Amino acid sequence: MKLAFSSCPNDTFMFNSIVSGRVPISFPFELRIGDIAELNRWALRRETDITKLSYFTYFQLADEYIMLNAGA
């Protein structure tokens, strides 16, 4: 599972428990951190499974990604 998010404080806070191992995850994951332009590019190239996206990019990929209840 490939997880990607930005280095902004909101994202690092939201994923801290997973990344630090405080919340046990039963599957291996690869972590990628980048700015929103990188996150969008990775998603458009289908390189991530879970990622932060801009709204514009999300609507280009809405048939492939599901928007979560967390975040803005």
Coordinates of C-alpha atoms in Angstrom, one line a residue:
M1 CA 0.0 0.0 0.0
K2 CA 1.5 3.3 -1.0
L3 CA 0.5 6.3 1.3
A4 CA 1.4 9.8 0.2
F5 CA 0.8 13.1 2.0
S6 CA 2.3 16.6 2.3
S7 CA 4.7 17.8 4.9
C8 CA 2.2 20.5 6.1
P9 CA 1.5 20.2 9.9
N10 CA -2.2 19.1 9.4
D11 CA -1.1 16.1 7.3
T12 CA 1.8 15.1 9.5
F13 CA -0.4 15.3 12.6
M14 CA -3.2 13.2 10.9
F15 CA -0.8 10.4 9.8
N16 CA 1.6 10.6 12.8
S17 CA 0.1 7.6 14.7
I18 CA 0.4 5.4 11.6
V19 CA 3.8 6.5 10.6
S20 CA 5.3 6.3 14.1
G21 CA 3.8 2.8 14.7
R22 CA 1.5 3.9 17.6
V23 CA -1.4 2.5 15.6
P24 CA -0.6 -1.1 14.5
I25 CA -1.2 -1.7 10.8
S26 CA -1.7 -5.2 9.6
F27 CA -0.2 -4.6 6.1
P28 CA 3.1 -3.1 4.9
F29 CA 3.0 0.4 3.5
E30 CA 5.4 2.7 1.6
L31 CA 5.4 6.3 2.7
R32 CA 5.9 9.2 0.3
I33 CA 5.9 12.9 1.4
G34 CA 5.8 15.7 -1.2
D35 CA 4.2 19.0 -2.0
I36 CA 0.8 19.1 -3.5
A37 CA 2.1 19.3 -7.1
E38 CA 4.1 16.1 -6.5
L39 CA 1.1 14.4 -4.9
N40 CA -1.0 15.3 -7.8
R41 CA 1.6 14.0 -10.3
W42 CA 2.0 10.7 -8.4
A43 CA -1.8 10.2 -8.4
L44 CA -2.2 11.0 -12.1
R45 CA 0.6 8.4 -12.8
R46 CA -1.3 5.9 -10.5
E47 CA 1.7 5.7 -8.2
T48 CA -0.2 6.0 -4.9
D49 CA -3.1 4.1 -3.2
I50 CA -3.9 6.6 -0.5
T51 CA -3.0 10.3 -1.1
K52 CA -3.8 13.9 -0.5
L53 CA -5.0 15.5 -3.8
S54 CA -6.0 19.0 -4.9
Y55 CA -9.7 19.2 -5.7
F56 CA -9.0 19.7 -9.4
T57 CA -6.9 16.5 -9.6
Y58 CA -9.4 14.6 -7.4
F59 CA -12.2 15.3 -9.9
Q60 CA -10.0 14.0 -12.7
L61 CA -9.5 10.7 -10.8
A62 CA -12.8 10.5 -8.9
D63 CA -13.6 7.1 -10.5
E64 CA -10.3 5.7 -9.0
Y65 CA -10.1 7.4 -5.6
I66 CA -12.6 7.7 -2.7
M67 CA -12.7 10.9 -0.7
L68 CA -12.2 10.3 3.0
N69 CA -14.2 12.0 5.8
A70 CA -11.0 13.4 7.3
G71 CA -9.2 16.5 6.0
A72 CA -10.4 19.5 4.2

